[in-house]
Amino acid sequence: MIIPNVVIEINDRRSHMSRNLGLIFSALVAFASTSPAAVAADLKAKTVVLVHGAFADGSSWQKVIPLLEKAGLKVVAVQNPLESLESDVAFTKRAIRDAEEPIVLVGHSWGGVVITEAGDDQKVKSLVYVAAYAPDAGQSLVDIASKYPDQESRKTFVKDEDGYLKISDEGISTYFAAGLSPDEQRLVAVVQGRFHVRATTTPVSHAAWRDKPSFMVVATEDQIIAPQMQRDQVKSAKAEMIEVPSGHVAMLSHPDEVADLIVKAAR
């Protein structure tokens, strides 16, 4: 003989277990929809080609690369020689040639000039500028920068007898890599590449952002490229934009936000 109260208790337990199973199932569905495989299925682009800026190398993307790969994207970080616009574009175009399309082409700082020229390729789906220059056709880096007040950081640029520029260690910690830890700043200083001054005066022949969907990260505390210049470029390119409270190397100080925007550009 089963007592009525016991029957009620058993039914309550069964109902509670059913609700719990429903919650677990919903959680599993939600997890599946945000897993790397699910995210990758939602992406139209296959590969991200990352272009570093002046005074840097491909290691500047070290925090962003694993986030992009986790999202299901293939990643190529170009190692540009920083000799001239022509040579950097040539290196980037070879990376584009060998990468699986569609491609999201990403540039930081001087790399923005490079992707503006190299992005005129049918394999490139979209462009992402990270605290970067985005000149128009016929403009050089010097042309667009001259419209804004000189940054104090320029005083820390040192030119050698062959025309190559570097930034002093003090300039790296105070301006270029501001916001990073001392250890990270030291690493940036150690791996910095020499940048030839002739690259700054060479105009681009075509502005890829006029033809391709563009996304831009504005670093609001940037002391290398004026934040107002970055915002004005957003308007010119009609780009989708995010702002981060970052110094110049936003991909190192705010990798999650930068990676999220790149993934959005891949959709």
PDB file of C-alpha atoms in Angstrom:
ATOM      1  CA  MET A   1       0.000   0.000   0.000  1.00  0.00           C
ATOM      2  CA  ILE A   2       1.404   3.405  -1.028  1.00  0.00           C
ATOM      3  CA  ILE A   3       0.619   6.356   1.190  1.00  0.00           C
ATOM      4  CA  PRO A   4      -0.766   9.351  -0.820  1.00  0.00           C
ATOM      5  CA  ASN A   5       1.847  11.754   0.599  1.00  0.00           C
ATOM      6  CA  VAL A   6       4.623   9.453  -0.587  1.00  0.00           C
ATOM      7  CA  VAL A   7       3.110   9.374  -4.084  1.00  0.00           C
ATOM      8  CA  ILE A   8       3.077  13.163  -4.143  1.00  0.00           C
ATOM      9  CA  GLU A   9       6.726  13.263  -2.996  1.00  0.00           C
ATOM     10  CA  ILE A  10       7.777  10.782  -5.688  1.00  0.00           C
ATOM     11  CA  ASN A  11       5.975  12.782  -8.364  1.00  0.00           C
ATOM     12  CA  ASP A  12       7.617  15.988  -7.127  1.00  0.00           C
ATOM     13  CA  ARG A  13      11.032  14.385  -7.358  1.00  0.00           C
ATOM     14  CA  ARG A  14      10.310  13.152 -10.888  1.00  0.00           C
ATOM     15  CA  SER A  15       9.161  16.648 -11.871  1.00  0.00           C
ATOM     16  CA  HIS A  16      12.285  18.184 -10.344  1.00  0.00           C
ATOM     17  CA  MET A  17      14.526  15.705 -12.165  1.00  0.00           C
ATOM     18  CA  SER A  18      12.707  16.435 -15.424  1.00  0.00           C
ATOM     19  CA  ARG A  19      13.263  20.172 -14.981  1.00  0.00           C
ATOM     20  CA  ASN A  20      16.957  19.602 -14.222  1.00  0.00           C
ATOM     21  CA  LEU A  21      17.375  17.430 -17.300  1.00  0.00           C
ATOM     22  CA  GLY A  22      15.699  20.150 -19.356  1.00  0.00           C
ATOM     23  CA  LEU A  23      18.094  22.768 -18.005  1.00  0.00           C
ATOM     24  CA  ILE A  24      21.098  20.541 -18.704  1.00  0.00           C
ATOM     25  CA  PHE A  25      19.886  19.911 -22.260  1.00  0.00           C
ATOM     26  CA  SER A  26      19.404  23.657 -22.829  1.00  0.00           C
ATOM     27  CA  ALA A  27      22.908  24.339 -21.510  1.00  0.00           C
ATOM     28  CA  LEU A  28      24.388  21.726 -23.838  1.00  0.00           C
ATOM     29  CA  VAL A  29      22.570  23.241 -26.800  1.00  0.00           C
ATOM     30  CA  ALA A  30      23.837  26.711 -25.843  1.00  0.00           C
ATOM     31  CA  PHE A  31      27.389  25.378 -25.485  1.00  0.00           C
ATOM     32  CA  ALA A  32      27.228  23.670 -28.863  1.00  0.00           C
ATOM     33  CA  SER A  33      26.071  26.874 -30.506  1.00  0.00           C
ATOM     34  CA  THR A  34      29.099  28.774 -29.144  1.00  0.00           C
ATOM     35  CA  SER A  35      31.720  26.011 -29.471  1.00  0.00           C
ATOM     36  CA  PRO A  36      34.616  26.545 -31.908  1.00  0.00           C
ATOM     37  CA  ALA A  37      33.045  24.181 -34.425  1.00  0.00           C
ATOM     38  CA  ALA A  38      29.737  26.060 -34.265  1.00  0.00           C
ATOM     39  CA  VAL A  39      31.453  29.436 -34.585  1.00  0.00           C
ATOM     40  CA  ALA A  40      33.554  28.203 -37.514  1.00  0.00           C
ATOM     41  CA  ALA A  41      30.412  27.044 -39.302  1.00  0.00           C
ATOM     42  CA  ASP A  42      29.111  30.606 -39.035  1.00  0.00           C
ATOM     43  CA  LEU A  43      32.206  32.123 -40.646  1.00  0.00           C
ATOM     44  CA  LYS A  44      32.452  32.990 -44.324  1.00  0.00           C
ATOM     45  CA  ALA A  45      36.184  33.702 -44.223  1.00  0.00           C
ATOM     46  CA  LYS A  46      38.666  30.844 -43.884  1.00  0.00           C
ATOM     47  CA  THR A  47      41.938  32.635 -43.145  1.00  0.00           C
ATOM     48  CA  VAL A  48      43.135  35.732 -41.323  1.00  0.00           C
ATOM     49  CA  VAL A  49      46.325  37.352 -42.612  1.00  0.00           C
ATOM     50  CA  LEU A  50      47.906  39.575 -39.951  1.00  0.00           C
ATOM     51  CA  VAL A  51      50.248  42.407 -40.947  1.00  0.00           C
ATOM     52  CA  HIS A  52      52.422  43.960 -38.240  1.00  0.00           C
ATOM     53  CA  GLY A  53      53.355  47.620 -38.069  1.00  0.00           C
ATOM     54  CA  ALA A  54      56.627  49.505 -38.075  1.00  0.00           C
ATOM     55  CA  PHE A  55      59.073  48.782 -35.233  1.00  0.00           C
ATOM     56  CA  ALA A  56      57.433  45.369 -34.774  1.00  0.00           C
ATOM     57  CA  ASP A  57      57.239  41.834 -36.107  1.00  0.00           C
ATOM     58  CA  GLY A  58      54.721  39.003 -36.260  1.00  0.00           C
ATOM     59  CA  SER A  59      55.038  38.341 -32.521  1.00  0.00           C
ATOM     60  CA  SER A  60      52.935  41.450 -31.916  1.00  0.00           C
ATOM     61  CA  TRP A  61      49.906  39.224 -32.694  1.00  0.00           C
ATOM     62  CA  GLN A  62      50.863  36.524 -30.173  1.00  0.00           C
ATOM     63  CA  LYS A  63      47.824  37.074 -27.942  1.00  0.00           C
ATOM     64  CA  VAL A  64      45.316  37.341 -30.796  1.00  0.00           C
ATOM     65  CA  ILE A  65      46.422  34.304 -32.809  1.00  0.00           C
ATOM     66  CA  PRO A  66      45.208  31.588 -30.369  1.00  0.00           C
ATOM     67  CA  LEU A  67      41.836  33.359 -30.011  1.00  0.00           C
ATOM     68  CA  LEU A  68      41.338  33.382 -33.772  1.00  0.00           C
ATOM     69  CA  GLU A  69      42.365  29.747 -34.093  1.00  0.00           C
ATOM     70  CA  LYS A  70      39.983  28.808 -31.292  1.00  0.00           C
ATOM     71  CA  ALA A  71      37.216  30.451 -33.320  1.00  0.00           C
ATOM     72  CA  GLY A  72      38.018  28.109 -36.202  1.00  0.00           C
ATOM     73  CA  LEU A  73      40.076  30.425 -38.400  1.00  0.00           C
ATOM     74  CA  LYS A  74      43.405  29.690 -40.055  1.00  0.00           C
ATOM     75  CA  VAL A  75      45.975  32.374 -39.273  1.00  0.00           C
ATOM     76  CA  VAL A  76      49.054  33.677 -41.083  1.00  0.00           C
ATOM     77  CA  ALA A  77      51.254  36.359 -39.504  1.00  0.00           C
ATOM     78  CA  VAL A  78      53.347  38.066 -42.161  1.00  0.00           C
ATOM     79  CA  GLN A  79      56.953  38.958 -41.338  1.00  0.00           C
ATOM     80  CA  ASN A  80      57.477  42.135 -43.361  1.00  0.00           C
ATOM     81  CA  PRO A  81      60.992  43.591 -43.868  1.00  0.00           C
ATOM     82  CA  LEU A  82      59.911  47.228 -43.290  1.00  0.00           C
ATOM     83  CA  GLU A  83      62.201  48.323 -46.134  1.00  0.00           C
ATOM     84  CA  SER A  84      59.598  50.062 -48.265  1.00  0.00           C
ATOM     85  CA  LEU A  85      55.904  50.053 -49.059  1.00  0.00           C
ATOM     86  CA  GLU A  86      56.598  48.027 -52.204  1.00  0.00           C
ATOM     87  CA  SER A  87      58.490  45.270 -50.382  1.00  0.00           C
ATOM     88  CA  ASP A  88      55.984  45.012 -47.526  1.00  0.00           C
ATOM     89  CA  VAL A  89      53.105  44.825 -49.998  1.00  0.00           C
ATOM     90  CA  ALA A  90      54.958  42.129 -51.949  1.00  0.00           C
ATOM     91  CA  PHE A  91      55.477  40.040 -48.801  1.00  0.00           C
ATOM     92  CA  THR A  92      51.818  40.469 -47.853  1.00  0.00           C
ATOM     93  CA  LYS A  93      50.584  39.588 -51.333  1.00  0.00           C
ATOM     94  CA  ARG A  94      52.574  36.350 -51.240  1.00  0.00           C
ATOM     95  CA  ALA A  95      50.849  35.467 -47.973  1.00  0.00           C
ATOM     96  CA  ILE A  96      47.479  36.244 -49.568  1.00  0.00           C
ATOM     97  CA  ARG A  97      48.364  34.146 -52.615  1.00  0.00           C
ATOM     98  CA  ASP A  98      49.177  31.099 -50.496  1.00  0.00           C
ATOM     99  CA  ALA A  99      46.278  31.405 -48.025  1.00  0.00           C
ATOM    100  CA  GLU A 100      42.905  29.733 -48.285  1.00  0.00           C
ATOM    101  CA  GLU A 101      40.182  32.197 -49.253  1.00  0.00           C
ATOM    102  CA  PRO A 102      38.089  34.108 -48.335  1.00  0.00           C
ATOM    103  CA  ILE A 103      40.594  36.137 -46.320  1.00  0.00           C
ATOM    104  CA  VAL A 104      40.301  38.787 -43.631  1.00  0.00           C
ATOM    105  CA  LEU A 105      43.300  41.102 -43.995  1.00  0.00           C
ATOM    106  CA  VAL A 106      44.354  42.815 -40.762  1.00  0.00           C
ATOM    107  CA  GLY A 107      46.899  45.581 -40.271  1.00  0.00           C
ATOM    108  CA  HIS A 108      48.297  47.361 -37.229  1.00  0.00           C
ATOM    109  CA  SER A 109      49.767  50.874 -37.424  1.00  0.00           C
ATOM    110  CA  TRP A 110      51.973  51.041 -40.559  1.00  0.00           C
ATOM    111  CA  GLY A 111      50.409  47.706 -41.492  1.00  0.00           C
ATOM    112  CA  GLY A 112      47.250  49.668 -42.250  1.00  0.00           C
ATOM    113  CA  VAL A 113      49.037  51.372 -45.144  1.00  0.00           C
ATOM    114  CA  VAL A 114      50.194  47.960 -46.360  1.00  0.00           C
ATOM    115  CA  ILE A 115      46.734  46.346 -46.292  1.00  0.00           C
ATOM    116  CA  THR A 116      45.209  49.418 -47.940  1.00  0.00           C
ATOM    117  CA  GLU A 117      47.422  48.693 -50.960  1.00  0.00           C
ATOM    118  CA  ALA A 118      47.590  44.889 -50.760  1.00  0.00           C
ATOM    119  CA  GLY A 119      43.880  44.456 -49.999  1.00  0.00           C
ATOM    120  CA  ASP A 120      42.952  45.044 -53.641  1.00  0.00           C
ATOM    121  CA  ASP A 121      42.784  41.298 -54.199  1.00  0.00           C
ATOM    122  CA  GLN A 122      39.738  39.196 -54.993  1.00  0.00           C
ATOM    123  CA  LYS A 123      40.656  36.712 -52.248  1.00  0.00           C
ATOM    124  CA  VAL A 124      40.318  39.407 -49.580  1.00  0.00           C
ATOM    125  CA  LYS A 125      36.807  39.541 -48.113  1.00  0.00           C
ATOM    126  CA  SER A 126      37.242  42.331 -45.576  1.00  0.00           C
ATOM    127  CA  LEU A 127      39.793  44.580 -43.880  1.00  0.00           C
ATOM    128  CA  VAL A 128      40.502  45.220 -40.205  1.00  0.00           C
ATOM    129  CA  TYR A 129      42.560  48.212 -39.087  1.00  0.00           C
ATOM    130  CA  VAL A 130      43.955  48.060 -35.541  1.00  0.00           C
ATOM    131  CA  ALA A 131      45.150  51.493 -34.384  1.00  0.00           C
ATOM    132  CA  ALA A 132      46.296  51.876 -37.973  1.00  0.00           C
ATOM    133  CA  TYR A 133      46.774  54.311 -40.812  1.00  0.00           C
ATOM    134  CA  ALA A 134      44.228  54.100 -43.638  1.00  0.00           C
ATOM    135  CA  PRO A 135      45.358  56.457 -46.430  1.00  0.00           C
ATOM    136  CA  ASP A 136      43.322  57.193 -49.525  1.00  0.00           C
ATOM    137  CA  ALA A 137      44.614  56.657 -53.050  1.00  0.00           C
ATOM    138  CA  GLY A 138      47.524  58.988 -53.749  1.00  0.00           C
ATOM    139  CA  GLN A 139      48.275  59.533 -50.061  1.00  0.00           C
ATOM    140  CA  SER A 140      51.284  58.429 -48.039  1.00  0.00           C
ATOM    141  CA  LEU A 141      51.668  57.994 -44.293  1.00  0.00           C
ATOM    142  CA  VAL A 142      53.263  61.443 -44.090  1.00  0.00           C
ATOM    143  CA  ASP A 143      50.394  62.979 -46.076  1.00  0.00           C
ATOM    144  CA  ILE A 144      47.681  61.841 -43.689  1.00  0.00           C
ATOM    145  CA  ALA A 145      49.698  62.352 -40.494  1.00  0.00           C
ATOM    146  CA  SER A 146      50.591  65.943 -41.452  1.00  0.00           C
ATOM    147  CA  LYS A 147      46.966  66.989 -40.999  1.00  0.00           C
ATOM    148  CA  TYR A 148      47.220  66.425 -37.254  1.00  0.00           C
ATOM    149  CA  PRO A 149      49.485  67.850 -34.530  1.00  0.00           C
ATOM    150  CA  ASP A 150      52.817  66.064 -34.121  1.00  0.00           C
ATOM    151  CA  GLN A 151      52.793  63.454 -31.388  1.00  0.00           C
ATOM    152  CA  GLU A 152      55.286  63.937 -28.558  1.00  0.00           C
ATOM    153  CA  SER A 153      56.424  60.369 -29.184  1.00  0.00           C
ATOM    154  CA  ARG A 154      58.129  61.363 -32.459  1.00  0.00           C
ATOM    155  CA  LYS A 155      60.981  62.844 -30.406  1.00  0.00           C
ATOM    156  CA  THR A 156      61.951  59.314 -29.373  1.00  0.00           C
ATOM    157  CA  PHE A 157      62.390  58.123 -32.968  1.00  0.00           C
ATOM    158  CA  VAL A 158      66.066  57.748 -33.866  1.00  0.00           C
ATOM    159  CA  LYS A 159      67.283  57.641 -37.495  1.00  0.00           C
ATOM    160  CA  ASP A 160      70.618  56.046 -38.394  1.00  0.00           C
ATOM    161  CA  GLU A 161      72.935  57.021 -41.239  1.00  0.00           C
ATOM    162  CA  ASP A 162      71.222  54.581 -43.613  1.00  0.00           C
ATOM    163  CA  GLY A 163      67.779  56.093 -43.100  1.00  0.00           C
ATOM    164  CA  TYR A 164      66.401  53.435 -40.772  1.00  0.00           C
ATOM    165  CA  LEU A 165      64.272  54.448 -37.801  1.00  0.00           C
ATOM    166  CA  LYS A 166      64.005  52.860 -34.377  1.00  0.00           C
ATOM    167  CA  ILE A 167      62.368  53.948 -31.125  1.00  0.00           C
ATOM    168  CA  SER A 168      64.421  54.402 -27.989  1.00  0.00           C
ATOM    169  CA  ASP A 169      63.742  52.099 -25.039  1.00  0.00           C
ATOM    170  CA  GLU A 170      62.216  55.044 -23.200  1.00  0.00           C
ATOM    171  CA  GLY A 171      59.981  55.755 -26.178  1.00  0.00           C
ATOM    172  CA  ILE A 172      58.811  52.143 -26.254  1.00  0.00           C
ATOM    173  CA  SER A 173      57.832  52.122 -22.574  1.00  0.00           C
ATOM    174  CA  THR A 174      56.403  55.651 -22.448  1.00  0.00           C
ATOM    175  CA  TYR A 175      54.603  55.843 -25.784  1.00  0.00           C
ATOM    176  CA  PHE A 176      54.678  52.843 -28.121  1.00  0.00           C
ATOM    177  CA  ALA A 177      53.916  50.068 -25.627  1.00  0.00           C
ATOM    178  CA  ALA A 178      52.264  52.166 -22.936  1.00  0.00           C
ATOM    179  CA  GLY A 179      49.866  50.121 -20.830  1.00  0.00           C
ATOM    180  CA  LEU A 180      51.834  46.885 -21.031  1.00  0.00           C
ATOM    181  CA  SER A 181      53.808  45.368 -18.186  1.00  0.00           C
ATOM    182  CA  PRO A 182      57.533  46.225 -17.937  1.00  0.00           C
ATOM    183  CA  ASP A 183      58.442  42.706 -19.102  1.00  0.00           C
ATOM    184  CA  GLU A 184      56.189  43.020 -22.137  1.00  0.00           C
ATOM    185  CA  GLN A 185      57.567  46.471 -22.928  1.00  0.00           C
ATOM    186  CA  ARG A 186      61.102  45.090 -22.795  1.00  0.00           C
ATOM    187  CA  LEU A 187      60.182  42.308 -25.219  1.00  0.00           C
ATOM    188  CA  VAL A 188      58.650  44.836 -27.635  1.00  0.00           C
ATOM    189  CA  ALA A 189      61.867  46.875 -27.469  1.00  0.00           C
ATOM    190  CA  VAL A 190      64.066  43.830 -28.077  1.00  0.00           C
ATOM    191  CA  VAL A 191      62.186  42.524 -31.149  1.00  0.00           C
ATOM    192  CA  GLN A 192      61.477  45.881 -32.777  1.00  0.00           C
ATOM    193  CA  GLY A 193      62.331  46.058 -36.469  1.00  0.00           C
ATOM    194  CA  ARG A 194      64.171  48.945 -38.110  1.00  0.00           C
ATOM    195  CA  PHE A 195      61.798  50.915 -40.362  1.00  0.00           C
ATOM    196  CA  HIS A 196      63.154  52.777 -43.385  1.00  0.00           C
ATOM    197  CA  VAL A 197      62.050  56.375 -43.623  1.00  0.00           C
ATOM    198  CA  ARG A 198      61.367  56.113 -47.378  1.00  0.00           C
ATOM    199  CA  ALA A 199      58.316  53.965 -46.632  1.00  0.00           C
ATOM    200  CA  THR A 200      56.593  56.912 -44.957  1.00  0.00           C
ATOM    201  CA  THR A 201      56.542  59.056 -48.108  1.00  0.00           C
ATOM    202  CA  THR A 202      55.360  56.475 -50.672  1.00  0.00           C
ATOM    203  CA  PRO A 203      51.691  56.931 -51.611  1.00  0.00           C
ATOM    204  CA  VAL A 204      49.289  54.039 -52.062  1.00  0.00           C
ATOM    205  CA  SER A 205      47.909  53.599 -55.564  1.00  0.00           C
ATOM    206  CA  HIS A 206      44.516  52.265 -54.502  1.00  0.00           C
ATOM    207  CA  ALA A 207      42.524  52.360 -51.261  1.00  0.00           C
ATOM    208  CA  ALA A 208      41.094  48.881 -50.702  1.00  0.00           C
ATOM    209  CA  TRP A 209      38.792  50.181 -47.950  1.00  0.00           C
ATOM    210  CA  ARG A 210      36.768  51.956 -50.635  1.00  0.00           C
ATOM    211  CA  ASP A 211      35.769  48.575 -52.092  1.00  0.00           C
ATOM    212  CA  LYS A 212      35.844  46.148 -49.164  1.00  0.00           C
ATOM    213  CA  PRO A 213      33.897  46.030 -45.878  1.00  0.00           C
ATOM    214  CA  SER A 214      36.156  47.601 -43.271  1.00  0.00           C
ATOM    215  CA  PHE A 215      36.398  47.335 -39.502  1.00  0.00           C
ATOM    216  CA  MET A 216      38.512  49.557 -37.273  1.00  0.00           C
ATOM    217  CA  VAL A 217      39.843  49.439 -33.720  1.00  0.00           C
ATOM    218  CA  VAL A 218      40.323  52.948 -32.340  1.00  0.00           C
ATOM    219  CA  ALA A 219      42.843  53.091 -29.494  1.00  0.00           C
ATOM    220  CA  THR A 220      41.671  56.048 -27.415  1.00  0.00           C
ATOM    221  CA  GLU A 221      44.964  56.441 -25.517  1.00  0.00           C
ATOM    222  CA  ASP A 222      47.241  56.011 -28.538  1.00  0.00           C
ATOM    223  CA  GLN A 223      50.331  58.222 -28.414  1.00  0.00           C
ATOM    224  CA  ILE A 224      51.704  57.163 -31.803  1.00  0.00           C
ATOM    225  CA  ILE A 225      48.672  57.692 -34.072  1.00  0.00           C
ATOM    226  CA  ALA A 226      46.302  60.424 -32.940  1.00  0.00           C
ATOM    227  CA  PRO A 227      42.958  58.924 -31.828  1.00  0.00           C
ATOM    228  CA  GLN A 228      41.168  61.708 -33.712  1.00  0.00           C
ATOM    229  CA  MET A 229      42.854  60.586 -36.931  1.00  0.00           C
ATOM    230  CA  GLN A 230      41.648  57.060 -36.257  1.00  0.00           C
ATOM    231  CA  ARG A 231      38.085  58.273 -35.726  1.00  0.00           C
ATOM    232  CA  ASP A 232      38.199  60.401 -38.889  1.00  0.00           C
ATOM    233  CA  GLN A 233      39.335  57.369 -40.866  1.00  0.00           C
ATOM    234  CA  VAL A 234      36.353  55.422 -39.539  1.00  0.00           C
ATOM    235  CA  LYS A 235      34.078  58.062 -41.066  1.00  0.00           C
ATOM    236  CA  SER A 236      35.932  58.125 -44.379  1.00  0.00           C
ATOM    237  CA  ALA A 237      35.838  54.360 -44.750  1.00  0.00           C
ATOM    238  CA  LYS A 238      32.298  54.038 -43.351  1.00  0.00           C
ATOM    239  CA  ALA A 239      33.824  51.330 -41.199  1.00  0.00           C
ATOM    240  CA  GLU A 240      32.358  49.385 -38.317  1.00  0.00           C
ATOM    241  CA  MET A 241      34.281  50.528 -35.269  1.00  0.00           C
ATOM    242  CA  ILE A 242      35.062  49.694 -31.678  1.00  0.00           C
ATOM    243  CA  GLU A 243      36.972  51.901 -29.244  1.00  0.00           C
ATOM    244  CA  VAL A 244      39.274  50.446 -26.604  1.00  0.00           C
ATOM    245  CA  PRO A 245      40.971  52.353 -23.750  1.00  0.00           C
ATOM    246  CA  SER A 246      44.360  51.344 -25.061  1.00  0.00           C
ATOM    247  CA  GLY A 247      47.732  52.663 -26.084  1.00  0.00           C
ATOM    248  CA  HIS A 248      49.162  51.979 -29.535  1.00  0.00           C
ATOM    249  CA  VAL A 249      49.551  48.190 -29.308  1.00  0.00           C
ATOM    250  CA  ALA A 250      45.879  47.418 -28.756  1.00  0.00           C
ATOM    251  CA  MET A 251      46.248  43.810 -29.896  1.00  0.00           C
ATOM    252  CA  LEU A 252      48.568  43.185 -26.930  1.00  0.00           C
ATOM    253  CA  SER A 253      46.675  45.172 -24.298  1.00  0.00           C
ATOM    254  CA  HIS A 254      43.137  44.248 -25.444  1.00  0.00           C
ATOM    255  CA  PRO A 255      43.462  40.996 -27.435  1.00  0.00           C
ATOM    256  CA  ASP A 256      39.922  39.769 -26.713  1.00  0.00           C
ATOM    257  CA  GLU A 257      38.269  42.865 -28.157  1.00  0.00           C
ATOM    258  CA  VAL A 258      40.571  42.902 -31.178  1.00  0.00           C
ATOM    259  CA  ALA A 259      40.002  39.191 -31.856  1.00  0.00           C
ATOM    260  CA  ASP A 260      36.227  39.596 -31.495  1.00  0.00           C
ATOM    261  CA  LEU A 261      36.188  42.307 -34.158  1.00  0.00           C
ATOM    262  CA  ILE A 262      38.317  40.194 -36.517  1.00  0.00           C
ATOM    263  CA  VAL A 263      35.935  37.257 -36.057  1.00  0.00           C
ATOM    264  CA  LYS A 264      33.034  39.607 -36.791  1.00  0.00           C
ATOM    265  CA  ALA A 265      34.775  40.673 -39.999  1.00  0.00           C
ATOM    266  CA  ALA A 266      35.040  36.982 -40.918  1.00  0.00           C
ATOM    267  CA  ARG A 267      31.295  36.477 -40.770  1.00  0.00           C
TER     268      ARG A 267
END
